[in-house]
PDB file of C-alpha atoms in Angstrom:
ATOM      1  CA  MET A 114    -115.003 -36.173  24.819  1.00 47.00           C
ATOM      2  CA  SER A 115    -112.377 -33.839  25.962  1.00 54.00           C
ATOM      3  CA  GLY A 116    -114.033 -32.262  28.923  1.00 81.00           C
ATOM      4  CA  PHE A 117    -112.078 -29.113  28.990  1.00 96.00           C
ATOM      5  CA  VAL A 118    -111.162 -27.086  25.910  1.00 98.00           C
ATOM      6  CA  VAL A 119    -108.471 -24.472  25.490  1.00 98.00           C
ATOM      7  CA  ALA A 120    -108.288 -21.943  22.606  1.00 98.00           C
ATOM      8  CA  LEU A 121    -104.783 -20.923  21.725  1.00 98.00           C
ATOM      9  CA  THR A 122    -104.217 -17.685  19.595  1.00 97.00           C
ATOM     10  CA  GLY A 123    -101.512 -15.042  18.946  1.00 94.00           C
ATOM     11  CA  GLY A 124    -100.494 -12.966  16.272  1.00 89.00           C
ATOM     12  CA  VAL A 125     -98.471 -13.797  13.056  1.00 87.00           C
ATOM     13  CA  ALA A 126     -94.873 -14.880  14.192  1.00 89.00           C
ATOM     14  CA  ALA A 127     -95.771 -14.746  17.938  1.00 90.00           C
ATOM     15  CA  GLY A 128     -94.678 -18.271  18.257  1.00 90.00           C
ATOM     16  CA  LYS A 129     -97.904 -20.374  18.461  1.00 93.00           C
ATOM     17  CA  SER A 130     -96.247 -23.371  16.751  1.00 93.00           C
ATOM     18  CA  ALA A 131     -93.507 -23.508  19.429  1.00 94.00           C
ATOM     19  CA  VAL A 132     -96.143 -23.431  22.180  1.00 97.00           C
ATOM     20  CA  GLU A 133     -98.339 -26.187  20.366  1.00 97.00           C
ATOM     21  CA  ASP A 134     -95.237 -28.320  20.047  1.00 96.00           C
ATOM     22  CA  ARG A 135     -94.634 -28.060  23.828  1.00 97.00           C
ATOM     23  CA  PHE A 136     -98.148 -29.171  24.741  1.00 98.00           C
ATOM     24  CA  ARG A 137     -97.947 -32.021  22.180  1.00 98.00           C
ATOM     25  CA  ALA A 138     -94.906 -33.203  23.993  1.00 97.00           C
ATOM     26  CA  LEU A 139     -96.677 -33.432  27.236  1.00 98.00           C
ATOM     27  CA  GLY A 140     -99.445 -35.590  25.457  1.00 97.00           C
ATOM     28  CA  VAL A 141    -102.043 -33.022  24.929  1.00 98.00           C
ATOM     29  CA  GLY A 142    -104.314 -32.997  21.855  1.00 97.00           C
ATOM     30  CA  VAL A 143    -103.711 -29.985  19.809  1.00 98.00           C
ATOM     31  CA  HIS A 144    -106.094 -29.495  16.892  1.00 97.00           C
ATOM     32  CA  ASP A 145    -105.163 -26.706  14.497  1.00 96.00           C
ATOM     33  CA  ALA A 146    -107.516 -24.481  12.394  1.00 95.00           C
ATOM     34  CA  ASP A 147    -104.830 -24.133   9.621  1.00 92.00           C
ATOM     35  CA  ARG A 148    -104.691 -27.860   9.185  1.00 95.00           C
ATOM     36  CA  ALA A 149    -108.681 -27.841   9.304  1.00 97.00           C
ATOM     37  CA  ALA A 150    -108.842 -25.158   6.661  1.00 95.00           C
ATOM     38  CA  ARG A 151    -106.650 -27.555   4.311  1.00 95.00           C
ATOM     39  CA  GLU A 152    -108.588 -30.637   5.077  1.00 96.00           C
ATOM     40  CA  VAL A 153    -112.168 -29.388   4.525  1.00 97.00           C
ATOM     41  CA  ILE A 154    -111.310 -28.422   0.885  1.00 96.00           C
ATOM     42  CA  GLU A 155    -109.502 -31.627  -0.161  1.00 96.00           C
ATOM     43  CA  PRO A 156    -110.339 -33.260  -3.463  1.00 95.00           C
ATOM     44  CA  GLU A 157    -113.898 -34.787  -3.208  1.00 94.00           C
ATOM     45  CA  THR A 158    -114.934 -32.830  -0.260  1.00 96.00           C
ATOM     46  CA  PRO A 159    -118.227 -30.922  -0.056  1.00 97.00           C
ATOM     47  CA  GLY A 160    -116.082 -27.947   0.791  1.00 97.00           C
ATOM     48  CA  LEU A 161    -114.227 -28.085  -2.543  1.00 97.00           C
ATOM     49  CA  ALA A 162    -117.321 -28.668  -4.304  1.00 97.00           C
ATOM     50  CA  ALA A 163    -118.958 -25.602  -2.902  1.00 97.00           C
ATOM     51  CA  ILE A 164    -115.710 -23.445  -4.004  1.00 97.00           C
ATOM     52  CA  VAL A 165    -115.888 -24.779  -7.601  1.00 96.00           C
ATOM     53  CA  GLU A 166    -119.795 -24.113  -7.709  1.00 96.00           C
ATOM     54  CA  ALA A 167    -119.034 -20.309  -6.459  1.00 96.00           C
ATOM     55  CA  PHE A 168    -116.019 -19.674  -8.544  1.00 94.00           C
ATOM     56  CA  GLY A 169    -115.949 -22.062 -11.577  1.00 93.00           C
ATOM     57  CA  GLY A 170    -113.667 -24.923 -12.386  1.00 92.00           C
ATOM     58  CA  GLU A 171    -110.770 -22.671 -13.336  1.00 91.00           C
ATOM     59  CA  VAL A 172    -109.994 -22.560  -9.409  1.00 93.00           C
ATOM     60  CA  LEU A 173    -108.586 -26.139  -9.632  1.00 95.00           C
ATOM     61  CA  GLY A 174    -105.134 -26.905 -10.613  1.00 93.00           C
ATOM     62  CA  ALA A 175    -104.238 -29.925 -12.791  1.00 91.00           C
ATOM     63  CA  ASP A 176    -104.037 -32.078  -9.616  1.00 94.00           C
ATOM     64  CA  GLY A 177    -107.799 -31.539  -8.936  1.00 94.00           C
ATOM     65  CA  ARG A 178    -106.818 -29.469  -5.867  1.00 95.00           C
ATOM     66  CA  LEU A 179    -107.631 -25.851  -5.146  1.00 95.00           C
ATOM     67  CA  ASP A 180    -104.921 -23.515  -7.014  1.00 93.00           C
ATOM     68  CA  ARG A 181    -104.274 -21.652  -3.827  1.00 89.00           C
ATOM     69  CA  PRO A 182    -101.785 -18.981  -5.214  1.00 85.00           C
ATOM     70  CA  SER A 183    -104.380 -18.165  -7.976  1.00 87.00           C
ATOM     71  CA  MET A 184    -107.189 -18.083  -5.321  1.00 89.00           C
ATOM     72  CA  ARG A 185    -105.105 -15.952  -3.004  1.00 85.00           C
ATOM     73  CA  ARG A 186    -104.538 -13.360  -5.665  1.00 84.00           C
ATOM     74  CA  ARG A 187    -108.210 -13.240  -6.614  1.00 86.00           C
ATOM     75  CA  ILE A 188    -109.424 -12.874  -3.172  1.00 85.00           C
ATOM     76  CA  PHE A 189    -106.922 -10.125  -2.282  1.00 77.00           C
ATOM     77  CA  ALA A 190    -108.144  -8.185  -5.274  1.00 83.00           C
ATOM     78  CA  ASP A 191    -111.957  -8.705  -4.721  1.00 89.00           C
ATOM     79  CA  ARG A 192    -113.387  -8.333  -1.249  1.00 87.00           C
ATOM     80  CA  ASP A 193    -116.643 -10.034  -2.217  1.00 94.00           C
ATOM     81  CA  ALA A 194    -114.714 -13.035  -3.652  1.00 92.00           C
ATOM     82  CA  ARG A 195    -112.935 -13.216  -0.211  1.00 89.00           C
ATOM     83  CA  HIS A 196    -116.284 -13.137   1.841  1.00 92.00           C
ATOM     84  CA  THR A 197    -117.794 -15.870  -0.366  1.00 96.00           C
ATOM     85  CA  LEU A 198    -114.786 -17.982   0.150  1.00 95.00           C
ATOM     86  CA  GLU A 199    -114.757 -17.528   4.002  1.00 92.00           C
ATOM     87  CA  ALA A 200    -118.383 -18.191   4.024  1.00 94.00           C
ATOM     88  CA  ILE A 201    -117.693 -21.725   2.588  1.00 97.00           C
ATOM     89  CA  ILE A 202    -114.559 -22.534   4.611  1.00 95.00           C
ATOM     90  CA  HIS A 203    -115.025 -20.959   8.002  1.00 94.00           C
ATOM     91  CA  PRO A 204    -118.223 -22.817   9.055  1.00 95.00           C
ATOM     92  CA  ARG A 205    -116.633 -26.086   7.940  1.00 97.00           C
ATOM     93  CA  VAL A 206    -113.399 -25.300   9.885  1.00 97.00           C
ATOM     94  CA  ARG A 207    -115.505 -24.545  13.269  1.00 96.00           C
ATOM     95  CA  GLN A 208    -117.321 -27.921  12.699  1.00 96.00           C
ATOM     96  CA  TRP A 209    -113.983 -29.678  12.166  1.00 97.00           C
ATOM     97  CA  LEU A 210    -112.431 -28.155  15.325  1.00 97.00           C
ATOM     98  CA  ARG A 211    -115.690 -28.935  17.444  1.00 96.00           C
ATOM     99  CA  ASP A 212    -115.690 -32.492  16.121  1.00 96.00           C
ATOM    100  CA  ARG A 213    -111.932 -32.784  17.239  1.00 96.00           C
ATOM    101  CA  ALA A 214    -112.679 -31.405  20.673  1.00 96.00           C
ATOM    102  CA  ASP A 215    -115.699 -33.757  21.070  1.00 95.00           C
ATOM    103  CA  ASP A 216    -113.670 -36.846  20.130  1.00 95.00           C
ATOM    104  CA  ASP A 217    -110.350 -35.931  22.059  1.00 96.00           C
ATOM    105  CA  PRO A 218    -109.787 -38.583  24.736  1.00 95.00           C
ATOM    106  CA  GLY A 219    -107.625 -36.516  27.033  1.00 95.00           C
ATOM    107  CA  PRO A 220    -108.662 -34.454  30.199  1.00 96.00           C
ATOM    108  CA  TYR A 221    -108.248 -31.374  28.120  1.00 97.00           C
ATOM    109  CA  CYS A 222    -107.320 -30.357  24.463  1.00 98.00           C
ATOM    110  CA  ILE A 223    -106.192 -27.195  22.786  1.00 98.00           C
ATOM    111  CA  LEU A 224    -107.568 -25.618  19.514  1.00 98.00           C
ATOM    112  CA  ALA A 225    -105.119 -23.611  17.789  1.00 97.00           C
ATOM    113  CA  ILE A 226    -107.018 -20.783  16.226  1.00 96.00           C
ATOM    114  CA  PRO A 227    -105.013 -17.876  14.727  1.00 91.00           C
ATOM    115  CA  LEU A 228    -108.076 -15.673  13.845  1.00 90.00           C
ATOM    116  CA  LEU A 229    -109.943 -16.262  17.283  1.00 95.00           C
ATOM    117  CA  VAL A 230    -110.493 -12.550  18.055  1.00 94.00           C
ATOM    118  CA  GLU A 231    -112.076 -11.955  14.665  1.00 89.00           C
ATOM    119  CA  ASN A 232    -114.229 -15.133  15.156  1.00 91.00           C
ATOM    120  CA  LEU A 233    -114.896 -15.191  18.905  1.00 93.00           C
ATOM    121  CA  ALA A 234    -118.670 -15.166  18.711  1.00 94.00           C
ATOM    122  CA  HIS A 235    -118.489 -18.704  17.094  1.00 95.00           C
ATOM    123  CA  TYR A 236    -116.255 -20.127  19.999  1.00 96.00           C
ATOM    124  CA  ARG A 237    -118.077 -19.082  23.102  1.00 94.00           C
ATOM    125  CA  TRP A 238    -118.216 -22.750  23.892  1.00 95.00           C
ATOM    126  CA  VAL A 239    -114.441 -23.039  24.707  1.00 97.00           C
ATOM    127  CA  ASP A 240    -113.567 -22.996  28.315  1.00 97.00           C
ATOM    128  CA  ARG A 241    -110.479 -20.792  28.274  1.00 97.00           C
ATOM    129  CA  VAL A 242    -108.374 -18.651  26.060  1.00 98.00           C
ATOM    130  CA  LEU A 243    -104.681 -18.809  26.006  1.00 98.00           C
ATOM    131  CA  VAL A 244    -102.699 -15.843  24.078  1.00 98.00           C
ATOM    132  CA  VAL A 245     -99.137 -16.192  23.015  1.00 96.00           C
ATOM    133  CA  ASP A 246     -97.917 -12.537  23.432  1.00 95.00           C
ATOM    134  CA  VAL A 247     -94.897 -10.722  22.014  1.00 93.00           C
ATOM    135  CA  ASP A 248     -93.953  -7.017  21.433  1.00 92.00           C
ATOM    136  CA  PRO A 249     -95.080  -6.102  17.935  1.00 89.00           C
ATOM    137  CA  GLN A 250     -91.716  -4.784  17.213  1.00 91.00           C
ATOM    138  CA  GLU A 251     -90.338  -8.233  17.839  1.00 90.00           C
ATOM    139  CA  GLN A 252     -92.950  -9.671  15.630  1.00 89.00           C
ATOM    140  CA  VAL A 253     -91.713  -7.351  12.844  1.00 91.00           C
ATOM    141  CA  ARG A 254     -88.319  -8.585  13.190  1.00 91.00           C
ATOM    142  CA  ARG A 255     -89.175 -12.286  13.248  1.00 90.00           C
ATOM    143  CA  LEU A 256     -91.482 -11.855  10.163  1.00 88.00           C
ATOM    144  CA  MET A 257     -88.676 -10.139   8.127  1.00 90.00           C
ATOM    145  CA  ARG A 258     -86.306 -13.025   9.189  1.00 90.00           C
ATOM    146  CA  ARG A 259     -88.833 -15.776   8.690  1.00 89.00           C
ATOM    147  CA  ASP A 260     -90.474 -14.700   5.384  1.00 85.00           C
ATOM    148  CA  ALA A 261     -87.769 -12.750   3.979  1.00 86.00           C
ATOM    149  CA  VAL A 262     -90.028  -9.547   3.643  1.00 84.00           C
ATOM    150  CA  ASP A 263     -89.189  -5.943   4.000  1.00 88.00           C
ATOM    151  CA  GLU A 264     -90.301  -3.989   7.178  1.00 90.00           C
ATOM    152  CA  ALA A 265     -93.294  -2.323   5.359  1.00 88.00           C
ATOM    153  CA  LEU A 266     -94.769  -5.556   4.269  1.00 84.00           C
ATOM    154  CA  ALA A 267     -94.199  -6.955   7.792  1.00 87.00           C
ATOM    155  CA  ARG A 268     -96.090  -4.085   9.403  1.00 90.00           C
ATOM    156  CA  ARG A 269     -98.872  -4.552   6.832  1.00 86.00           C
ATOM    157  CA  MET A 270     -99.136  -8.144   7.672  1.00 83.00           C
ATOM    158  CA  LEU A 271     -99.459  -7.326  11.356  1.00 85.00           C
ATOM    159  CA  ALA A 272    -101.883  -4.506  10.717  1.00 84.00           C
ATOM    160  CA  SER A 273    -104.368  -6.994   8.788  1.00 81.00           C
ATOM    161  CA  GLN A 274    -104.799  -8.959  12.043  1.00 86.00           C
ATOM    162  CA  ALA A 275    -106.489  -8.023  15.388  1.00 90.00           C
ATOM    163  CA  SER A 276    -104.169  -5.921  17.588  1.00 91.00           C
ATOM    164  CA  ARG A 277    -102.227  -7.066  20.529  1.00 92.00           C
ATOM    165  CA  GLU A 278    -104.584  -5.091  22.914  1.00 95.00           C
ATOM    166  CA  GLN A 279    -107.675  -6.970  21.314  1.00 96.00           C
ATOM    167  CA  ARG A 280    -106.047 -10.426  21.859  1.00 95.00           C
ATOM    168  CA  LEU A 281    -104.920  -9.639  25.413  1.00 95.00           C
ATOM    169  CA  ALA A 282    -108.563  -8.394  26.315  1.00 97.00           C
ATOM    170  CA  ILE A 283    -109.891 -11.828  25.667  1.00 97.00           C
ATOM    171  CA  ALA A 284    -107.105 -13.756  27.228  1.00 97.00           C
ATOM    172  CA  ASP A 285    -107.590 -15.886  30.470  1.00 98.00           C
ATOM    173  CA  ASP A 286    -103.935 -16.877  30.372  1.00 98.00           C
ATOM    174  CA  VAL A 287    -100.941 -15.340  28.663  1.00 97.00           C
ATOM    175  CA  ILE A 288     -97.638 -16.883  27.587  1.00 97.00           C
ATOM    176  CA  ASP A 289     -94.963 -14.295  27.126  1.00 94.00           C
ATOM    177  CA  ASN A 290     -92.715 -15.332  24.182  1.00 93.00           C
ATOM    178  CA  GLY A 291     -90.568 -12.186  23.963  1.00 89.00           C
ATOM    179  CA  GLY A 292     -87.380 -14.041  25.210  1.00 86.00           C
ATOM    180  CA  PRO A 293     -85.470 -17.223  24.005  1.00 86.00           C
ATOM    181  CA  GLU A 294     -87.642 -19.955  22.804  1.00 84.00           C
ATOM    182  CA  ASP A 295     -86.605 -22.343  25.625  1.00 87.00           C
ATOM    183  CA  ALA A 296     -88.201 -19.945  28.198  1.00 90.00           C
ATOM    184  CA  LEU A 297     -91.456 -21.370  26.867  1.00 95.00           C
ATOM    185  CA  ASP A 298     -90.757 -24.723  28.550  1.00 96.00           C
ATOM    186  CA  GLU A 299     -91.658 -23.556  32.100  1.00 96.00           C
ATOM    187  CA  GLN A 300     -94.503 -21.450  31.179  1.00 97.00           C
ATOM    188  CA  VAL A 301     -96.136 -24.307  29.295  1.00 98.00           C
ATOM    189  CA  ARG A 302     -95.468 -26.886  32.115  1.00 97.00           C
ATOM    190  CA  ALA A 303     -97.204 -24.692  34.510  1.00 97.00           C
ATOM    191  CA  LEU A 304    -100.253 -23.929  32.375  1.00 98.00           C
ATOM    192  CA  HIS A 305    -100.435 -27.830  31.722  1.00 98.00           C
ATOM    193  CA  ALA A 306    -100.668 -28.445  35.491  1.00 98.00           C
ATOM    194  CA  ARG A 307    -103.365 -25.738  35.814  1.00 97.00           C
ATOM    195  CA  TYR A 308    -105.437 -27.077  32.885  1.00 98.00           C
ATOM    196  CA  LEU A 309    -105.358 -30.524  34.347  1.00 97.00           C
ATOM    197  CA  ALA A 310    -106.428 -29.130  37.682  1.00 96.00           C
ATOM    198  CA  LEU A 311    -109.403 -27.074  36.050  1.00 96.00           C
ATOM    199  CA  ALA A 312    -110.379 -30.132  33.988  1.00 96.00           C
ATOM    200  CA  ARG A 313    -110.602 -32.378  36.981  1.00 92.00           C
ATOM    201  CA  ALA A 314    -112.540 -29.749  39.050  1.00 87.00           C
TER     202      ALA A 314
END
């Protein structure tokens, strides 16, 4: 079992993936909630069976997988449907992450959890919270460039998440990703050394 667990979070387009890649390059186990959310509803999983039971067989595509675009439209139009889906997926994602942390062989591991603020009560067992921080105006610019969306939609996407202030309020450590991406290297190396020391303490 990994003795020390760091939860990594940050807003959309903050640069979490770039930070994850740098920790992986240092040999750290990084376990991603987005990957978990896909795996727990693969065909023939109890998760997908529960979704079919709740919403009917029409939520499946021809390949037997969840028809994600159709489901996305449905849950954005119906708050109750969204809550039903979240009640199926979120507990399974949390268990997936817990299992990965328990099985991780390293001195510490990282759990990448985009919606950590919104679900913090379920992750009180992690040892430390690392927030990737960037100015919201820069997030808007990156979102417009990355997703080819207009400014109004980019701002709506930001507004649907926890605020920068809410994320910083739960942070034990902060990575500033407002500059060039290679500026992350030194910050990640310093945190890696700190986490190794904490894991051995």
